[in-house]
PDB file of C-alpha atoms in Angstrom:
ATOM      1  CA  GLY A   1      40.031 -21.260 -35.950  1.00 45.00           C
ATOM      2  CA  THR A   2      37.758 -18.532 -34.701  1.00 53.00           C
ATOM      3  CA  ALA A   3      34.731 -19.514 -32.677  1.00 56.00           C
ATOM      4  CA  ILE A   4      31.428 -18.082 -33.858  1.00 59.00           C
ATOM      5  CA  ASP A   5      29.050 -17.264 -31.056  1.00 64.00           C
ATOM      6  CA  THR A   6      25.607 -18.517 -31.994  1.00 74.00           C
ATOM      7  CA  ALA A   7      23.679 -17.549 -28.838  1.00 85.00           C
ATOM      8  CA  PRO A   8      20.397 -15.960 -29.766  1.00 91.00           C
ATOM      9  CA  PRO A   9      19.337 -12.633 -28.298  1.00 94.00           C
ATOM     10  CA  VAL A  10      16.981 -12.376 -25.322  1.00 95.00           C
ATOM     11  CA  THR A  11      13.969 -10.208 -26.026  1.00 97.00           C
ATOM     12  CA  THR A  12      11.655  -8.787 -23.324  1.00 97.00           C
ATOM     13  CA  ALA A  13       8.412  -6.841 -23.549  1.00 98.00           C
ATOM     14  CA  VAL A  14       7.406  -3.970 -21.282  1.00 98.00           C
ATOM     15  CA  LEU A  15       3.673  -3.159 -21.297  1.00 98.00           C
ATOM     16  CA  SER A  16       2.451   0.339 -20.289  1.00 98.00           C
ATOM     17  CA  GLY A  17      -1.239   1.057 -19.619  1.00 98.00           C
ATOM     18  CA  THR A  18      -3.785   1.373 -16.779  1.00 98.00           C
ATOM     19  CA  LYS A  19      -4.058  -1.986 -15.065  1.00 96.00           C
ATOM     20  CA  GLY A  20      -7.420  -3.307 -14.040  1.00 92.00           C
ATOM     21  CA  ASP A  21      -8.362  -6.498 -12.228  1.00 88.00           C
ATOM     22  CA  ASP A  22      -7.555 -10.093 -13.250  1.00 88.00           C
ATOM     23  CA  ASP A  23      -4.772  -9.194 -15.720  1.00 93.00           C
ATOM     24  CA  TRP A  24      -6.961  -6.808 -17.707  1.00 96.00           C
ATOM     25  CA  TYR A  25      -5.870  -3.344 -18.835  1.00 97.00           C
ATOM     26  CA  ARG A  26      -8.475  -0.532 -18.608  1.00 96.00           C
ATOM     27  CA  SER A  27      -6.723   1.589 -21.311  1.00 97.00           C
ATOM     28  CA  ARG A  28      -4.778   1.098 -24.462  1.00 97.00           C
ATOM     29  CA  VAL A  29      -1.431  -0.662 -23.992  1.00 98.00           C
ATOM     30  CA  VAL A  30       1.890   0.484 -25.430  1.00 98.00           C
ATOM     31  CA  VAL A  31       4.312  -2.395 -26.085  1.00 98.00           C
ATOM     32  CA  ALA A  32       8.058  -1.724 -25.932  1.00 98.00           C
ATOM     33  CA  LEU A  33      10.389  -4.573 -26.957  1.00 98.00           C
ATOM     34  CA  SER A  34      14.009  -4.750 -25.853  1.00 96.00           C
ATOM     35  CA  ALA A  35      16.533  -7.277 -27.238  1.00 94.00           C
ATOM     36  CA  THR A  36      19.783  -8.039 -25.384  1.00 93.00           C
ATOM     37  CA  GLU A  37      22.822  -9.576 -27.036  1.00 88.00           C
ATOM     38  CA  ARG A  38      24.175 -12.767 -25.590  1.00 82.00           C
ATOM     39  CA  GLY A  39      26.857 -13.156 -28.262  1.00 78.00           C
ATOM     40  CA  SER A  40      26.575 -11.601 -31.695  1.00 83.00           C
ATOM     41  CA  PRO A  41      24.896  -8.236 -32.006  1.00 88.00           C
ATOM     42  CA  VAL A  42      21.118  -8.131 -32.435  1.00 91.00           C
ATOM     43  CA  VAL A  43      20.184  -7.615 -36.083  1.00 93.00           C
ATOM     44  CA  ALA A  44      16.424  -7.418 -35.869  1.00 96.00           C
ATOM     45  CA  THR A  45      13.482  -7.921 -33.535  1.00 98.00           C
ATOM     46  CA  TYR A  46      10.155  -9.095 -34.960  1.00 98.00           C
ATOM     47  CA  TYR A  47       6.605  -9.308 -33.669  1.00 98.00           C
ATOM     48  CA  ILE A  48       3.300 -10.734 -34.764  1.00 98.00           C
ATOM     49  CA  LEU A  49       0.053  -9.317 -33.356  1.00 98.00           C
ATOM     50  CA  ASP A  50      -3.163 -11.361 -33.377  1.00 98.00           C
ATOM     51  CA  GLY A  51      -1.884 -13.782 -36.026  1.00 97.00           C
ATOM     52  CA  GLY A  52      -1.185 -10.996 -38.542  1.00 98.00           C
ATOM     53  CA  SER A  53       1.909 -10.587 -40.705  1.00 98.00           C
ATOM     54  CA  LYS A  54       5.444 -10.438 -39.173  1.00 98.00           C
ATOM     55  CA  GLN A  55       6.426  -6.845 -38.392  1.00 98.00           C
ATOM     56  CA  THR A  56       9.975  -5.483 -37.779  1.00 98.00           C
ATOM     57  CA  TYR A  57      10.050  -3.780 -34.389  1.00 98.00           C
ATOM     58  CA  ARG A  58      11.341  -0.201 -34.630  1.00 97.00           C
ATOM     59  CA  SER A  59       9.618   1.651 -31.766  1.00 98.00           C
ATOM     60  CA  PRO A  60       6.929   1.151 -29.096  1.00 98.00           C
ATOM     61  CA  PHE A  61       3.528   0.474 -30.556  1.00 98.00           C
ATOM     62  CA  PRO A  62      -0.051   0.811 -29.134  1.00 98.00           C
ATOM     63  CA  ILE A  63      -2.807  -1.767 -28.932  1.00 98.00           C
ATOM     64  CA  ALA A  64      -6.069  -0.001 -28.394  1.00 97.00           C
ATOM     65  CA  ARG A  65      -8.935  -2.312 -29.352  1.00 97.00           C
ATOM     66  CA  ASP A  66     -10.860  -4.072 -26.551  1.00 97.00           C
ATOM     67  CA  GLY A  67     -10.387  -7.824 -26.329  1.00 97.00           C
ATOM     68  CA  ALA A  68      -7.696 -10.432 -25.723  1.00 97.00           C
ATOM     69  CA  HIS A  69      -4.704  -9.912 -28.100  1.00 98.00           C
ATOM     70  CA  GLN A  70      -2.002 -12.414 -28.873  1.00 98.00           C
ATOM     71  CA  LEU A  71       1.543 -11.040 -29.225  1.00 98.00           C
ATOM     72  CA  SER A  72       4.512 -13.154 -30.372  1.00 98.00           C
ATOM     73  CA  PHE A  73       8.007 -11.666 -30.533  1.00 98.00           C
ATOM     74  CA  TYR A  74      11.626 -12.711 -31.008  1.00 98.00           C
ATOM     75  CA  GLY A  75      15.088 -11.451 -31.929  1.00 96.00           C
ATOM     76  CA  ILE A  76      17.741 -12.565 -34.437  1.00 95.00           C
ATOM     77  CA  SER A  77      21.528 -12.106 -34.025  1.00 92.00           C
ATOM     78  CA  SER A  78      24.015 -11.079 -36.716  1.00 90.00           C
ATOM     79  CA  ALA A  79      25.200 -14.747 -36.630  1.00 89.00           C
ATOM     80  CA  GLY A  80      21.695 -15.806 -37.637  1.00 90.00           C
ATOM     81  CA  ALA A  81      20.726 -17.250 -34.251  1.00 92.00           C
ATOM     82  CA  GLN A  82      16.964 -16.811 -33.736  1.00 95.00           C
ATOM     83  CA  GLU A  83      15.542 -16.908 -30.253  1.00 95.00           C
ATOM     84  CA  GLN A  84      12.482 -18.958 -29.535  1.00 97.00           C
ATOM     85  CA  ALA A  85       9.367 -16.839 -29.814  1.00 98.00           C
ATOM     86  CA  HIS A  86       7.825 -15.431 -26.639  1.00 98.00           C
ATOM     87  CA  ASN A  87       4.027 -15.359 -26.498  1.00 98.00           C
ATOM     88  CA  LEU A  88       1.914 -12.980 -24.495  1.00 98.00           C
ATOM     89  CA  THR A  89      -1.837 -12.449 -24.118  1.00 98.00           C
ATOM     90  CA  ILE A  90      -2.719  -8.827 -23.613  1.00 98.00           C
ATOM     91  CA  ARG A  91      -6.281  -8.237 -22.431  1.00 98.00           C
ATOM     92  CA  ILE A  92      -7.826  -4.788 -22.878  1.00 98.00           C
ATOM     93  CA  ASP A  93     -11.231  -3.559 -21.738  1.00 97.00           C
ATOM     94  CA  ALA A  94     -11.309   0.185 -21.901  1.00 96.00           C
ATOM     95  CA  THR A  95     -15.122   0.338 -22.253  1.00 95.00           C
ATOM     96  CA  ALA A  96     -17.010   0.904 -19.014  1.00 92.00           C
ATOM     97  CA  PRO A  97     -19.698  -1.619 -18.045  1.00 93.00           C
ATOM     98  CA  ALA A  98     -23.321  -0.861 -19.014  1.00 95.00           C
ATOM     99  CA  VAL A  99     -25.949  -0.364 -16.349  1.00 95.00           C
ATOM    100  CA  ARG A 100     -29.584  -0.978 -17.223  1.00 96.00           C
ATOM    101  CA  ILE A 101     -32.140   0.088 -14.589  1.00 96.00           C
ATOM    102  CA  ALA A 102     -35.959   0.118 -14.386  1.00 97.00           C
ATOM    103  CA  LEU A 103     -38.169   1.655 -11.651  1.00 95.00           C
ATOM    104  CA  GLN A 104     -41.730   0.666 -10.896  1.00 97.00           C
ATOM    105  CA  PRO A 105     -43.446   3.026 -10.458  1.00 95.00           C
ATOM    106  CA  ALA A 106     -41.213   5.275 -12.563  1.00 92.00           C
ATOM    107  CA  VAL A 107     -42.762   8.483 -11.228  1.00 89.00           C
ATOM    108  CA  LEU A 108     -43.936   9.386  -7.718  1.00 85.00           C
ATOM    109  CA  TRP A 109     -46.655  12.001  -8.235  1.00 86.00           C
ATOM    110  CA  PRO A 110     -48.340  13.948  -6.819  1.00 85.00           C
ATOM    111  CA  PRO A 111     -46.100  14.592  -3.761  1.00 82.00           C
ATOM    112  CA  ASN A 112     -48.167  13.753  -0.688  1.00 87.00           C
ATOM    113  CA  GLY A 113     -45.605  13.156   2.094  1.00 83.00           C
ATOM    114  CA  HIS A 114     -46.292   9.415   2.177  1.00 87.00           C
ATOM    115  CA  MET A 115     -43.611   6.777   1.683  1.00 88.00           C
ATOM    116  CA  ARG A 116     -44.126   4.402  -1.296  1.00 91.00           C
ATOM    117  CA  ASN A 117     -42.260   1.231  -2.179  1.00 94.00           C
ATOM    118  CA  VAL A 118     -40.397   1.441  -5.456  1.00 94.00           C
ATOM    119  CA  SER A 119     -39.119  -1.745  -7.215  1.00 96.00           C
ATOM    120  CA  VAL A 120     -35.646  -1.284  -8.671  1.00 96.00           C
ATOM    121  CA  SER A 121     -34.429  -3.869 -11.183  1.00 97.00           C
ATOM    122  CA  GLY A 122     -31.856  -4.152 -13.934  1.00 96.00           C
ATOM    123  CA  ALA A 123     -28.434  -5.552 -14.790  1.00 96.00           C
ATOM    124  CA  ILE A 124     -24.790  -4.518 -15.000  1.00 96.00           C
ATOM    125  CA  THR A 125     -23.101  -5.997 -18.078  1.00 95.00           C
ATOM    126  CA  ASP A 126     -19.729  -5.830 -19.769  1.00 94.00           C
ATOM    127  CA  ALA A 127     -19.359  -7.354 -23.236  1.00 91.00           C
ATOM    128  CA  THR A 128     -15.541  -7.752 -23.118  1.00 94.00           C
ATOM    129  CA  SER A 129     -14.364  -8.879 -19.693  1.00 91.00           C
ATOM    130  CA  GLY A 130     -17.698  -9.570 -17.974  1.00 89.00           C
ATOM    131  CA  VAL A 131     -18.800  -8.342 -14.612  1.00 88.00           C
ATOM    132  CA  ASN A 132     -16.688  -9.764 -11.838  1.00 84.00           C
ATOM    133  CA  LEU A 133     -18.676  -8.304  -8.891  1.00 86.00           C
ATOM    134  CA  SER A 134     -20.819  -9.976  -6.280  1.00 92.00           C
ATOM    135  CA  SER A 135     -22.400  -6.728  -5.059  1.00 93.00           C
ATOM    136  CA  VAL A 136     -22.653  -3.022  -5.838  1.00 92.00           C
ATOM    137  CA  ASN A 137     -23.449   0.079  -3.829  1.00 94.00           C
ATOM    138  CA  PHE A 138     -26.406   2.233  -4.679  1.00 93.00           C
ATOM    139  CA  LYS A 139     -27.687   5.602  -3.492  1.00 94.00           C
ATOM    140  CA  VAL A 140     -30.754   7.691  -4.257  1.00 91.00           C
ATOM    141  CA  THR A 141     -30.152  11.410  -4.288  1.00 91.00           C
ATOM    142  CA  ASP A 142     -33.192  13.711  -3.997  1.00 83.00           C
ATOM    143  CA  GLU A 143     -33.719  17.036  -5.782  1.00 83.00           C
ATOM    144  CA  TYR A 144     -31.952  18.832  -2.857  1.00 88.00           C
ATOM    145  CA  GLY A 145     -28.783  16.687  -3.098  1.00 89.00           C
ATOM    146  CA  ALA A 146     -29.575  14.654   0.010  1.00 90.00           C
ATOM    147  CA  VAL A 147     -28.849  10.940  -0.124  1.00 88.00           C
ATOM    148  CA  GLN A 148     -31.813   8.848   0.981  1.00 85.00           C
ATOM    149  CA  PRO A 149     -31.674   5.861   0.917  1.00 91.00           C
ATOM    150  CA  ALA A 150     -28.304   4.097   0.187  1.00 93.00           C
ATOM    151  CA  GLY A 151     -27.145   0.521   0.484  1.00 94.00           C
ATOM    152  CA  VAL A 152     -25.599  -2.593  -0.971  1.00 95.00           C
ATOM    153  CA  VAL A 153     -27.195  -4.907  -3.513  1.00 95.00           C
ATOM    154  CA  VAL A 154     -26.124  -8.437  -4.270  1.00 95.00           C
ATOM    155  CA  LEU A 155     -25.843  -9.175  -7.978  1.00 95.00           C
ATOM    156  CA  GLY A 156     -27.476 -12.261  -9.438  1.00 95.00           C
ATOM    157  CA  ALA A 157     -26.738 -14.206 -12.600  1.00 92.00           C
ATOM    158  CA  GLY A 158     -25.613 -12.075 -15.467  1.00 91.00           C
ATOM    159  CA  GLY A 159     -25.102  -9.064 -13.173  1.00 94.00           C
ATOM    160  CA  SER A 160     -28.879  -8.792 -12.513  1.00 96.00           C
ATOM    161  CA  PHE A 161     -30.385  -7.084  -9.493  1.00 96.00           C
ATOM    162  CA  ARG A 162     -33.807  -6.441  -7.985  1.00 96.00           C
ATOM    163  CA  PHE A 163     -34.696  -4.739  -4.740  1.00 95.00           C
ATOM    164  CA  LEU A 164     -37.325  -2.531  -3.009  1.00 95.00           C
ATOM    165  CA  ILE A 165     -36.755   0.907  -1.563  1.00 93.00           C
ATOM    166  CA  SER A 166     -39.115   3.253   0.125  1.00 90.00           C
ATOM    167  CA  LEU A 167     -39.290   6.806  -1.197  1.00 88.00           C
TER     168      LEU A 167
END
């Protein structure tokens, strides 16, 4: 008799996008799936994104929305052998963090040539991936383009900061 090869295909995913830190992408991600035969020819490759309906893979597809996305994919051979589903988590945060800042006093007027302490406070937040920084650099640029002063500020809980500068 003739032996029927029932080995399922092997499907791999290649993700394209701008990589950020901690396995996050800073841009949309394009997913390309590739199924390799191990026996019978590959009949179809399927994927499910974020628990939606099963889709037949035909060409690379984008994932653009910020957040953590769940991708499941697998191939089926002409002999009916289905490979075990592969599962990937794709994290996207293409939205820049928000910086909130307050100055006290907010205006230095009238100009009198004397230095004055200004309290700088605020927070750096990111709704999707959070802020994974312990400190940030700051600089104050005057109306002539000169930087004075500049420095490093340690961030507190929730990305908060507070410091004094003399202007």
